[in-house]
PDB file of N, CA and C in Angstrom:
ATOM      1  N   MET T   1     100.506 109.899 124.003  1.00  0.00           N
ATOM      2  CA  MET T   1     100.200 108.843 123.057  1.00  0.00           C
ATOM      3  C   MET T   1     100.649 109.269 121.662  1.00  0.00           C
ATOM      4  N   ILE T   2     101.361 108.400 120.989  1.00  0.00           N
ATOM      5  CA  ILE T   2     101.798 108.637 119.620  1.00  0.00           C
ATOM      6  C   ILE T   2     100.611 108.391 118.689  1.00  0.00           C
ATOM      7  N   ILE T   3     100.413 109.307 117.751  1.00  0.00           N
ATOM      8  CA  ILE T   3      99.331 109.161 116.781  1.00  0.00           C
ATOM      9  C   ILE T   3      99.932 109.157 115.381  1.00  0.00           C
ATOM     10  N   LEU T   4      99.633 108.100 114.633  1.00  0.00           N
ATOM     11  CA  LEU T   4     100.076 107.990 113.252  1.00  0.00           C
ATOM     12  C   LEU T   4      98.887 108.315 112.353  1.00  0.00           C
ATOM     13  N   TYR T   5      99.041 109.344 111.528  1.00  0.00           N
ATOM     14  CA  TYR T   5      97.992 109.776 110.610  1.00  0.00           C
ATOM     15  C   TYR T   5      98.332 109.288 109.208  1.00  0.00           C
ATOM     16  N   GLY T   6      97.353 108.723 108.534  1.00  0.00           N
ATOM     17  CA  GLY T   6      97.570 108.267 107.167  1.00  0.00           C
ATOM     18  C   GLY T   6      96.356 107.543 106.651  1.00  0.00           C
ATOM     19  N   ILE T   7      96.577 106.753 105.600  1.00  0.00           N
ATOM     20  CA  ILE T   7      95.520 105.900 105.068  1.00  0.00           C
ATOM     21  C   ILE T   7      96.057 104.471 105.044  1.00  0.00           C
ATOM     22  N   PRO T   8      95.224 103.499 105.398  1.00  0.00           N
ATOM     23  CA  PRO T   8      95.719 102.141 105.610  1.00  0.00           C
ATOM     24  C   PRO T   8      96.270 101.440 104.375  1.00  0.00           C
ATOM     25  N   ASN T   9      95.838 101.813 103.177  1.00  0.00           N
ATOM     26  CA  ASN T   9      96.320 101.111 101.993  1.00  0.00           C
ATOM     27  C   ASN T   9      97.571 101.729 101.374  1.00  0.00           C
ATOM     28  N   CYS T  10      98.113 102.771 101.973  1.00  0.00           N
ATOM     29  CA  CYS T  10      99.338 103.416 101.499  1.00  0.00           C
ATOM     30  C   CYS T  10     100.542 102.549 101.877  1.00  0.00           C
ATOM     31  N   ASP T  11     101.405 102.244 100.910  1.00  0.00           N
ATOM     32  CA  ASP T  11     102.565 101.392 101.176  1.00  0.00           C
ATOM     33  C   ASP T  11     103.491 101.982 102.235  1.00  0.00           C
ATOM     34  N   THR T  12     103.691 103.287 102.212  1.00  0.00           N
ATOM     35  CA  THR T  12     104.572 103.920 103.196  1.00  0.00           C
ATOM     36  C   THR T  12     103.964 103.845 104.589  1.00  0.00           C
ATOM     37  N   VAL T  13     102.661 104.009 104.686  1.00  0.00           N
ATOM     38  CA  VAL T  13     101.982 103.884 105.980  1.00  0.00           C
ATOM     39  C   VAL T  13     102.083 102.441 106.472  1.00  0.00           C
ATOM     40  N   LYS T  14     101.950 101.486 105.575  1.00  0.00           N
ATOM     41  CA  LYS T  14     102.093 100.074 105.960  1.00  0.00           C
ATOM     42  C   LYS T  14     103.485  99.816 106.524  1.00  0.00           C
ATOM     43  N   LYS T  15     104.527 100.341 105.858  1.00  0.00           N
ATOM     44  CA  LYS T  15     105.903 100.189 106.349  1.00  0.00           C
ATOM     45  C   LYS T  15     106.053 100.825 107.726  1.00  0.00           C
ATOM     46  N   ALA T  16     105.475 102.007 107.881  1.00  0.00           N
ATOM     47  CA  ALA T  16     105.568 102.728 109.151  1.00  0.00           C
ATOM     48  C   ALA T  16     104.887 101.954 110.273  1.00  0.00           C
ATOM     49  N   ARG T  17     103.710 101.420 109.996  1.00  0.00           N
ATOM     50  CA  ARG T  17     102.980 100.654 111.016  1.00  0.00           C
ATOM     51  C   ARG T  17     103.742  99.385 111.385  1.00  0.00           C
ATOM     52  N   THR T  18     104.325  98.737 110.396  1.00  0.00           N
ATOM     53  CA  THR T  18     105.131  97.540 110.655  1.00  0.00           C
ATOM     54  C   THR T  18     106.337  97.903 111.516  1.00  0.00           C
ATOM     55  N   TRP T  19     107.002  99.009 111.182  1.00  0.00           N
ATOM     56  CA  TRP T  19     108.177  99.437 111.939  1.00  0.00           C
ATOM     57  C   TRP T  19     107.804  99.710 113.396  1.00  0.00           C
ATOM     58  N   LEU T  20     106.723 100.431 113.607  1.00  0.00           N
ATOM     59  CA  LEU T  20     106.291 100.732 114.976  1.00  0.00           C
ATOM     60  C   LEU T  20     105.979  99.445 115.734  1.00  0.00           C
ATOM     61  N   GLY T  21     105.278  98.521 115.091  1.00  0.00           N
ATOM     62  CA  GLY T  21     104.955  97.246 115.724  1.00  0.00           C
ATOM     63  C   GLY T  21     106.198  96.442 116.047  1.00  0.00           C
ATOM     64  N   ASP T  22     107.146  96.386 115.108  1.00  0.00           N
ATOM     65  CA  ASP T  22     108.391  95.638 115.317  1.00  0.00           C
ATOM     66  C   ASP T  22     109.227  96.210 116.449  1.00  0.00           C
ATOM     67  N   HIS T  23     109.074  97.502 116.711  1.00  0.00           N
ATOM     68  CA  HIS T  23     109.842  98.159 117.769  1.00  0.00           C
ATOM     69  C   HIS T  23     109.038  98.316 119.061  1.00  0.00           C
ATOM     70  N   GLY T  24     107.888  97.671 119.115  1.00  0.00           N
ATOM     71  CA  GLY T  24     107.090  97.673 120.340  1.00  0.00           C
ATOM     72  C   GLY T  24     106.538  99.032 120.725  1.00  0.00           C
ATOM     73  N   VAL T  25     106.314  99.879 119.744  1.00  0.00           N
ATOM     74  CA  VAL T  25     105.823 101.229 120.014  1.00  0.00           C
ATOM     75  C   VAL T  25     104.297 101.215 120.013  1.00  0.00           C
ATOM     76  N   ASP T  26     103.715 101.668 121.117  1.00  0.00           N
ATOM     77  CA  ASP T  26     102.267 101.770 121.236  1.00  0.00           C
ATOM     78  C   ASP T  26     101.826 103.062 120.550  1.00  0.00           C
ATOM     79  N   TYR T  27     100.880 102.950 119.651  1.00  0.00           N
ATOM     80  CA  TYR T  27     100.419 104.128 118.923  1.00  0.00           C
ATOM     81  C   TYR T  27      98.948 103.976 118.568  1.00  0.00           C
ATOM     82  N   GLN T  28      98.356 105.097 118.220  1.00  0.00           N
ATOM     83  CA  GLN T  28      96.968 105.133 117.755  1.00  0.00           C
ATOM     84  C   GLN T  28      97.010 105.480 116.269  1.00  0.00           C
ATOM     85  N   PHE T  29      96.194 104.807 115.464  1.00  0.00           N
ATOM     86  CA  PHE T  29      96.138 105.089 114.028  1.00  0.00           C
ATOM     87  C   PHE T  29      94.923 105.956 113.720  1.00  0.00           C
ATOM     88  N   HIS T  30      95.146 107.022 112.977  1.00  0.00           N
ATOM     89  CA  HIS T  30      94.070 107.925 112.557  1.00  0.00           C
ATOM     90  C   HIS T  30      93.995 107.871 111.031  1.00  0.00           C
ATOM     91  N   ASP T  31      92.938 107.266 110.522  1.00  0.00           N
ATOM     92  CA  ASP T  31      92.716 107.143 109.077  1.00  0.00           C
ATOM     93  C   ASP T  31      92.073 108.430 108.586  1.00  0.00           C
ATOM     94  N   PHE T  32      92.866 109.283 107.936  1.00  0.00           N
ATOM     95  CA  PHE T  32      92.276 110.563 107.564  1.00  0.00           C
ATOM     96  C   PHE T  32      91.419 110.500 106.308  1.00  0.00           C
ATOM     97  N   LYS T  33      91.330 109.346 105.685  1.00  0.00           N
ATOM     98  CA  LYS T  33      90.332 109.180 104.614  1.00  0.00           C
ATOM     99  C   LYS T  33      88.957 109.002 105.242  1.00  0.00           C
ATOM    100  N   LYS T  34      88.882 108.221 106.322  1.00  0.00           N
ATOM    101  CA  LYS T  34      87.604 107.960 106.992  1.00  0.00           C
ATOM    102  C   LYS T  34      87.275 109.018 108.036  1.00  0.00           C
ATOM    103  N   GLN T  35      88.285 109.414 108.819  1.00  0.00           N
ATOM    104  CA  GLN T  35      88.060 110.317 109.945  1.00  0.00           C
ATOM    105  C   GLN T  35      88.308 111.783 109.605  1.00  0.00           C
ATOM    106  N   GLY T  36      88.912 112.038 108.457  1.00  0.00           N
ATOM    107  CA  GLY T  36      89.233 113.404 108.079  1.00  0.00           C
ATOM    108  C   GLY T  36      90.417 113.952 108.863  1.00  0.00           C
ATOM    109  N   VAL T  37      90.780 115.153 108.542  1.00  0.00           N
ATOM    110  CA  VAL T  37      91.856 115.851 109.243  1.00  0.00           C
ATOM    111  C   VAL T  37      91.268 117.155 109.757  1.00  0.00           C
ATOM    112  N   PRO T  38      91.224 117.334 111.073  1.00  0.00           N
ATOM    113  CA  PRO T  38      90.703 118.597 111.603  1.00  0.00           C
ATOM    114  C   PRO T  38      91.541 119.780 111.093  1.00  0.00           C
ATOM    115  N   PRO T  39      90.894 120.854 110.672  1.00  0.00           N
ATOM    116  CA  PRO T  39      91.628 122.008 110.138  1.00  0.00           C
ATOM    117  C   PRO T  39      92.699 122.539 111.088  1.00  0.00           C
ATOM    118  N   GLU T  40      92.405 122.544 112.382  1.00  0.00           N
ATOM    119  CA  GLU T  40      93.398 123.056 113.338  1.00  0.00           C
ATOM    120  C   GLU T  40      94.614 122.138 113.420  1.00  0.00           C
ATOM    121  N   GLN T  41      94.405 120.838 113.225  1.00  0.00           N
ATOM    122  CA  GLN T  41      95.519 119.881 113.219  1.00  0.00           C
ATOM    123  C   GLN T  41      96.392 120.118 111.986  1.00  0.00           C
ATOM    124  N   LEU T  42      95.766 120.269 110.842  1.00  0.00           N
ATOM    125  CA  LEU T  42      96.501 120.526 109.605  1.00  0.00           C
ATOM    126  C   LEU T  42      97.287 121.832 109.709  1.00  0.00           C
ATOM    127  N   ALA T  43      96.693 122.842 110.324  1.00  0.00           N
ATOM    128  CA  ALA T  43      97.388 124.124 110.510  1.00  0.00           C
ATOM    129  C   ALA T  43      98.630 123.942 111.379  1.00  0.00           C
ATOM    130  N   ARG T  44      98.531 123.106 112.422  1.00  0.00           N
ATOM    131  CA  ARG T  44      99.703 122.844 113.280  1.00  0.00           C
ATOM    132  C   ARG T  44     100.801 122.138 112.493  1.00  0.00           C
ATOM    133  N   TRP T  45     100.414 121.165 111.669  1.00  0.00           N
ATOM    134  CA  TRP T  45     101.414 120.461 110.853  1.00  0.00           C
ATOM    135  C   TRP T  45     102.106 121.423 109.898  1.00  0.00           C
ATOM    136  N   ALA T  46     101.313 122.273 109.241  1.00  0.00           N
ATOM    137  CA  ALA T  46     101.873 123.225 108.280  1.00  0.00           C
ATOM    138  C   ALA T  46     102.827 124.195 108.967  1.00  0.00           C
ATOM    139  N   GLN T  47     102.487 124.583 110.191  1.00  0.00           N
ATOM    140  CA  GLN T  47     103.361 125.497 110.929  1.00  0.00           C
ATOM    141  C   GLN T  47     104.623 124.778 111.401  1.00  0.00           C
ATOM    142  N   ALA T  48     104.475 123.563 111.907  1.00  0.00           N
ATOM    143  CA  ALA T  48     105.612 122.832 112.473  1.00  0.00           C
ATOM    144  C   ALA T  48     106.585 122.329 111.406  1.00  0.00           C
ATOM    145  N   ALA T  49     106.062 121.786 110.319  1.00  0.00           N
ATOM    146  CA  ALA T  49     106.921 121.169 109.307  1.00  0.00           C
ATOM    147  C   ALA T  49     107.052 122.005 108.039  1.00  0.00           C
ATOM    148  N   GLY T  50     106.150 122.960 107.866  1.00  0.00           N
ATOM    149  CA  GLY T  50     106.109 123.740 106.633  1.00  0.00           C
ATOM    150  C   GLY T  50     105.111 123.124 105.667  1.00  0.00           C
ATOM    151  N   TRP T  51     104.243 123.946 105.112  1.00  0.00           N
ATOM    152  CA  TRP T  51     103.202 123.411 104.226  1.00  0.00           C
ATOM    153  C   TRP T  51     103.801 122.720 103.007  1.00  0.00           C
ATOM    154  N   GLU T  52     104.984 123.178 102.568  1.00  0.00           N
ATOM    155  CA  GLU T  52     105.632 122.579 101.406  1.00  0.00           C
ATOM    156  C   GLU T  52     105.997 121.117 101.652  1.00  0.00           C
ATOM    157  N   LYS T  53     106.311 120.782 102.894  1.00  0.00           N
ATOM    158  CA  LYS T  53     106.664 119.401 103.229  1.00  0.00           C
ATOM    159  C   LYS T  53     105.413 118.544 103.430  1.00  0.00           C
ATOM    160  N   VAL T  54     104.367 119.125 103.982  1.00  0.00           N
ATOM    161  CA  VAL T  54     103.134 118.375 104.257  1.00  0.00           C
ATOM    162  C   VAL T  54     102.374 118.079 102.962  1.00  0.00           C
ATOM    163  N   LEU T  55     102.447 118.967 101.999  1.00  0.00           N
ATOM    164  CA  LEU T  55     101.777 118.783 100.710  1.00  0.00           C
ATOM    165  C   LEU T  55     102.631 117.874  99.832  1.00  0.00           C
ATOM    166  N   ASN T  56     102.071 116.749  99.413  1.00  0.00           N
ATOM    167  CA  ASN T  56     102.807 115.777  98.601  1.00  0.00           C
ATOM    168  C   ASN T  56     102.600 116.063  97.114  1.00  0.00           C
ATOM    169  N   ARG T  57     103.579 116.726  96.522  1.00  0.00           N
ATOM    170  CA  ARG T  57     103.488 117.069  95.099  1.00  0.00           C
ATOM    171  C   ARG T  57     104.022 115.955  94.198  1.00  0.00           C
ATOM    172  N   GLN T  58     104.510 114.856  94.788  1.00  0.00           N
ATOM    173  CA  GLN T  58     104.995 113.736  93.989  1.00  0.00           C
ATOM    174  C   GLN T  58     103.948 112.631  93.832  1.00  0.00           C
ATOM    175  N   GLY T  59     102.886 112.691  94.595  1.00  0.00           N
ATOM    176  CA  GLY T  59     101.904 111.614  94.626  1.00  0.00           C
ATOM    177  C   GLY T  59     100.928 111.626  93.461  1.00  0.00           C
ATOM    178  N   THR T  60     100.246 110.503  93.315  1.00  0.00           N
ATOM    179  CA  THR T  60      99.251 110.330  92.260  1.00  0.00           C
ATOM    180  C   THR T  60      98.122 111.345  92.371  1.00  0.00           C
ATOM    181  N   THR T  61      97.666 111.604  93.584  1.00  0.00           N
ATOM    182  CA  THR T  61      96.543 112.534  93.761  1.00  0.00           C
ATOM    183  C   THR T  61      96.902 113.918  93.226  1.00  0.00           C
ATOM    184  N   TRP T  62      98.109 114.394  93.531  1.00  0.00           N
ATOM    185  CA  TRP T  62      98.547 115.702  93.037  1.00  0.00           C
ATOM    186  C   TRP T  62      98.596 115.703  91.506  1.00  0.00           C
ATOM    187  N   ARG T  63      99.167 114.650  90.934  1.00  0.00           N
ATOM    188  CA  ARG T  63      99.300 114.585  89.473  1.00  0.00           C
ATOM    189  C   ARG T  63      97.945 114.531  88.768  1.00  0.00           C
ATOM    190  N   LYS T  64      96.936 114.006  89.451  1.00  0.00           N
ATOM    191  CA  LYS T  64      95.595 113.925  88.859  1.00  0.00           C
ATOM    192  C   LYS T  64      94.822 115.244  88.946  1.00  0.00           C
ATOM    193  N   LEU T  65      95.303 116.168  89.762  1.00  0.00           N
ATOM    194  CA  LEU T  65      94.635 117.470  89.865  1.00  0.00           C
ATOM    195  C   LEU T  65      94.822 118.248  88.566  1.00  0.00           C
ATOM    196  N   ASP T  66      93.836 119.053  88.217  1.00  0.00           N
ATOM    197  CA  ASP T  66      94.003 119.866  87.012  1.00  0.00           C
ATOM    198  C   ASP T  66      95.014 120.982  87.278  1.00  0.00           C
ATOM    199  N   ALA T  67      95.529 121.538  86.204  1.00  0.00           N
ATOM    200  CA  ALA T  67      96.577 122.558  86.298  1.00  0.00           C
ATOM    201  C   ALA T  67      96.137 123.761  87.118  1.00  0.00           C
ATOM    202  N   ALA T  68      94.872 124.135  87.020  1.00  0.00           N
ATOM    203  CA  ALA T  68      94.376 125.294  87.770  1.00  0.00           C
ATOM    204  C   ALA T  68      94.424 125.030  89.272  1.00  0.00           C
ATOM    205  N   ALA T  69      94.055 123.825  89.688  1.00  0.00           N
ATOM    206  CA  ALA T  69      94.102 123.481  91.119  1.00  0.00           C
ATOM    207  C   ALA T  69      95.541 123.487  91.615  1.00  0.00           C
ATOM    208  N   GLN T  70      96.454 122.936  90.824  1.00  0.00           N
ATOM    209  CA  GLN T  70      97.866 122.928  91.212  1.00  0.00           C
ATOM    210  C   GLN T  70      98.418 124.350  91.282  1.00  0.00           C
ATOM    211  N   ALA T  71      98.099 125.155  90.292  1.00  0.00           N
ATOM    212  CA  ALA T  71      98.594 126.536  90.252  1.00  0.00           C
ATOM    213  C   ALA T  71      98.000 127.384  91.371  1.00  0.00           C
ATOM    214  N   GLY T  72      96.845 126.980  91.879  1.00  0.00           N
ATOM    215  CA  GLY T  72      96.197 127.730  92.951  1.00  0.00           C
ATOM    216  C   GLY T  72      96.865 127.582  94.303  1.00  0.00           C
ATOM    217  N   VAL T  73      97.831 126.675  94.407  1.00  0.00           N
ATOM    218  CA  VAL T  73      98.548 126.475  95.669  1.00  0.00           C
ATOM    219  C   VAL T  73      99.802 127.344  95.645  1.00  0.00           C
ATOM    220  N   HIS T  74      99.774 128.410  96.454  1.00  0.00           N
ATOM    221  CA  HIS T  74     100.897 129.345  96.451  1.00  0.00           C
ATOM    222  C   HIS T  74     101.302 129.791  97.849  1.00  0.00           C
ATOM    223  N   ASP T  75     100.545 129.361  98.855  1.00  0.00           N
ATOM    224  CA  ASP T  75     100.897 129.710 100.228  1.00  0.00           C
ATOM    225  C   ASP T  75     100.264 128.687 101.170  1.00  0.00           C
ATOM    226  N   SER T  76     100.498 128.864 102.450  1.00  0.00           N
ATOM    227  CA  SER T  76     100.004 127.904 103.436  1.00  0.00           C
ATOM    228  C   SER T  76      98.484 127.789 103.421  1.00  0.00           C
ATOM    229  N   ALA T  77      97.790 128.907 103.327  1.00  0.00           N
ATOM    230  CA  ALA T  77      96.321 128.877 103.355  1.00  0.00           C
ATOM    231  C   ALA T  77      95.756 128.111 102.161  1.00  0.00           C
ATOM    232  N   SER T  78      96.283 128.368 100.968  1.00  0.00           N
ATOM    233  CA  SER T  78      95.772 127.675  99.780  1.00  0.00           C
ATOM    234  C   SER T  78      96.149 126.196  99.806  1.00  0.00           C
ATOM    235  N   ALA T  79      97.325 125.882 100.323  1.00  0.00           N
ATOM    236  CA  ALA T  79      97.736 124.476 100.438  1.00  0.00           C
ATOM    237  C   ALA T  79      96.843 123.739 101.430  1.00  0.00           C
ATOM    238  N   GLN T  80      96.559 124.381 102.557  1.00  0.00           N
ATOM    239  CA  GLN T  80      95.703 123.739 103.559  1.00  0.00           C
ATOM    240  C   GLN T  80      94.291 123.527 103.028  1.00  0.00           C
ATOM    241  N   ALA T  81      93.762 124.479 102.281  1.00  0.00           N
ATOM    242  CA  ALA T  81      92.423 124.326 101.706  1.00  0.00           C
ATOM    243  C   ALA T  81      92.391 123.120 100.770  1.00  0.00           C
ATOM    244  N   LEU T  82      93.426 122.968  99.956  1.00  0.00           N
ATOM    245  CA  LEU T  82      93.497 121.827  99.044  1.00  0.00           C
ATOM    246  C   LEU T  82      93.616 120.516  99.819  1.00  0.00           C
ATOM    247  N   MET T  83      94.454 120.497 100.858  1.00  0.00           N
ATOM    248  CA  MET T  83      94.648 119.273 101.644  1.00  0.00           C
ATOM    249  C   MET T  83      93.385 118.879 102.400  1.00  0.00           C
ATOM    250  N   LEU T  84      92.623 119.848 102.867  1.00  0.00           N
ATOM    251  CA  LEU T  84      91.360 119.533 103.542  1.00  0.00           C
ATOM    252  C   LEU T  84      90.347 118.949 102.559  1.00  0.00           C
ATOM    253  N   ALA T  85      90.337 119.467 101.341  1.00  0.00           N
ATOM    254  CA  ALA T  85      89.408 118.974 100.322  1.00  0.00           C
ATOM    255  C   ALA T  85      89.848 117.624  99.752  1.00  0.00           C
ATOM    256  N   ASN T  86      91.162 117.382  99.735  1.00  0.00           N
ATOM    257  CA  ASN T  86      91.737 116.155  99.171  1.00  0.00           C
ATOM    258  C   ASN T  86      92.786 115.597 100.131  1.00  0.00           C
ATOM    259  N   PRO T  87      92.388 114.927 101.208  1.00  0.00           N
ATOM    260  CA  PRO T  87      93.362 114.454 102.196  1.00  0.00           C
ATOM    261  C   PRO T  87      94.446 113.537 101.627  1.00  0.00           C
ATOM    262  N   SER T  88      94.182 112.897 100.498  1.00  0.00           N
ATOM    263  CA  SER T  88      95.185 112.007  99.904  1.00  0.00           C
ATOM    264  C   SER T  88      96.407 112.758  99.384  1.00  0.00           C
ATOM    265  N   VAL T  89      96.328 114.080  99.292  1.00  0.00           N
ATOM    266  CA  VAL T  89      97.466 114.856  98.824  1.00  0.00           C
ATOM    267  C   VAL T  89      98.416 115.217  99.981  1.00  0.00           C
ATOM    268  N   ILE T  90      98.076 114.797 101.196  1.00  0.00           N
ATOM    269  CA  ILE T  90      98.948 115.003 102.358  1.00  0.00           C
ATOM    270  C   ILE T  90     100.030 113.928 102.336  1.00  0.00           C
ATOM    271  N   LYS T  91     101.276 114.339 102.523  1.00  0.00           N
ATOM    272  CA  LYS T  91     102.383 113.376 102.566  1.00  0.00           C
ATOM    273  C   LYS T  91     102.190 112.477 103.773  1.00  0.00           C
ATOM    274  N   ARG T  92     102.412 111.187 103.562  1.00  0.00           N
ATOM    275  CA  ARG T  92     102.140 110.203 104.606  1.00  0.00           C
ATOM    276  C   ARG T  92     103.393 109.426 104.983  1.00  0.00           C
ATOM    277  N   PRO T  93     103.384 108.953 106.218  1.00  0.00           N
ATOM    278  CA  PRO T  93     102.483 109.293 107.312  1.00  0.00           C
ATOM    279  C   PRO T  93     102.919 110.576 108.009  1.00  0.00           C
ATOM    280  N   VAL T  94     101.994 111.164 108.734  1.00  0.00           N
ATOM    281  CA  VAL T  94     102.323 112.240 109.666  1.00  0.00           C
ATOM    282  C   VAL T  94     102.223 111.604 111.044  1.00  0.00           C
ATOM    283  N   VAL T  95     103.274 111.748 111.836  1.00  0.00           N
ATOM    284  CA  VAL T  95     103.271 111.163 113.173  1.00  0.00           C
ATOM    285  C   VAL T  95     103.412 112.269 114.205  1.00  0.00           C
ATOM    286  N   ASP T  96     102.473 112.292 115.137  1.00  0.00           N
ATOM    287  CA  ASP T  96     102.538 113.202 116.282  1.00  0.00           C
ATOM    288  C   ASP T  96     103.149 112.402 117.416  1.00  0.00           C
ATOM    289  N   TRP T  97     104.384 112.741 117.764  1.00  0.00           N
ATOM    290  CA  TRP T  97     105.131 112.007 118.790  1.00  0.00           C
ATOM    291  C   TRP T  97     104.835 112.511 120.197  1.00  0.00           C
ATOM    292  N   GLY T  98     104.025 113.549 120.298  1.00  0.00           N
ATOM    293  CA  GLY T  98     103.748 114.141 121.604  1.00  0.00           C
ATOM    294  C   GLY T  98     104.667 115.309 121.899  1.00  0.00           C
ATOM    295  N   ASN T  99     105.871 115.282 121.294  1.00  0.00           N
ATOM    296  CA  ASN T  99     106.830 116.371 121.489  1.00  0.00           C
ATOM    297  C   ASN T  99     107.310 116.898 120.135  1.00  0.00           C
ATOM    298  N   GLY T 100     106.487 116.725 119.130  1.00  0.00           N
ATOM    299  CA  GLY T 100     106.814 117.165 117.777  1.00  0.00           C
ATOM    300  C   GLY T 100     106.223 116.210 116.759  1.00  0.00           C
ATOM    301  N   ILE T 101     106.344 116.588 115.488  1.00  0.00           N
ATOM    302  CA  ILE T 101     105.806 115.738 114.428  1.00  0.00           C
ATOM    303  C   ILE T 101     106.898 115.383 113.429  1.00  0.00           C
ATOM    304  N   THR T 102     106.654 114.299 112.701  1.00  0.00           N
ATOM    305  CA  THR T 102     107.467 113.971 111.536  1.00  0.00           C
ATOM    306  C   THR T 102     106.514 113.748 110.371  1.00  0.00           C
ATOM    307  N   VAL T 103     107.002 114.038 109.177  1.00  0.00           N
ATOM    308  CA  VAL T 103     106.218 113.850 107.960  1.00  0.00           C
ATOM    309  C   VAL T 103     106.998 112.892 107.071  1.00  0.00           C
ATOM    310  N   GLY T 104     106.355 111.797 106.684  1.00  0.00           N
ATOM    311  CA  GLY T 104     107.027 110.765 105.912  1.00  0.00           C
ATOM    312  C   GLY T 104     107.657 109.741 106.842  1.00  0.00           C
ATOM    313  N   PHE T 105     108.102 108.637 106.260  1.00  0.00           N
ATOM    314  CA  PHE T 105     108.707 107.569 107.058  1.00  0.00           C
ATOM    315  C   PHE T 105     110.218 107.619 106.920  1.00  0.00           C
ATOM    316  N   ASN T 106     110.901 107.694 108.064  1.00  0.00           N
ATOM    317  CA  ASN T 106     112.357 107.691 108.105  1.00  0.00           C
ATOM    318  C   ASN T 106     112.765 106.878 109.327  1.00  0.00           C
ATOM    319  N   ALA T 107     113.179 105.634 109.114  1.00  0.00           N
ATOM    320  CA  ALA T 107     113.487 104.720 110.214  1.00  0.00           C
ATOM    321  C   ALA T 107     114.557 105.278 111.151  1.00  0.00           C
ATOM    322  N   GLU T 108     115.585 105.908 110.604  1.00  0.00           N
ATOM    323  CA  GLU T 108     116.660 106.446 111.450  1.00  0.00           C
ATOM    324  C   GLU T 108     116.146 107.559 112.357  1.00  0.00           C
ATOM    325  N   ALA T 109     115.381 108.470 111.789  1.00  0.00           N
ATOM    326  CA  ALA T 109     114.837 109.574 112.588  1.00  0.00           C
ATOM    327  C   ALA T 109     113.871 109.044 113.638  1.00  0.00           C
ATOM    328  N   TRP T 110     113.081 108.043 113.269  1.00  0.00           N
ATOM    329  CA  TRP T 110     112.125 107.475 114.210  1.00  0.00           C
ATOM    330  C   TRP T 110     112.838 106.749 115.343  1.00  0.00           C
ATOM    331  N   ALA T 111     113.915 106.034 115.024  1.00  0.00           N
ATOM    332  CA  ALA T 111     114.655 105.290 116.049  1.00  0.00           C
ATOM    333  C   ALA T 111     115.188 106.239 117.117  1.00  0.00           C
ATOM    334  N   ALA T 112     115.538 107.447 116.725  1.00  0.00           N
ATOM    335  CA  ALA T 112     116.039 108.434 117.683  1.00  0.00           C
ATOM    336  C   ALA T 112     114.932 108.930 118.611  1.00  0.00           C
ATOM    337  N   ARG T 113     113.679 108.751 118.218  1.00  0.00           N
ATOM    338  CA  ARG T 113     112.548 109.238 119.015  1.00  0.00           C
ATOM    339  C   ARG T 113     111.989 108.203 119.977  1.00  0.00           C
ATOM    340  N   VAL T 114     112.219 106.924 119.712  1.00  0.00           N
ATOM    341  CA  VAL T 114     111.598 105.888 120.568  1.00  0.00           C
ATOM    342  C   VAL T 114     112.564 105.308 121.576  1.00  0.00           C
TER     343      VAL T 114
END
């Protein structure tokens, strides 16, 4: 089962959900604002894609963090701690395809998977 992780009001997640629906892809949605992100799941994402890719440093949530919190992110462990405390700083969507993950929405890459 494909699992799309994100938050429902995110524009990129909305595009991703629309794309999956338009292509007849059956998936489960995991709202990590409401349901959280299990630490072991986040660790798998960081290992598979790299914590630098999973951590969204371009988003509003990151920009609203104080300089000390931003400076405190220097490795996978510190990035994961921040992402667990502030799930909105995770780049969205994260999709578990069953045979790997993708971070962010890329229609071309997704088309190759379905």
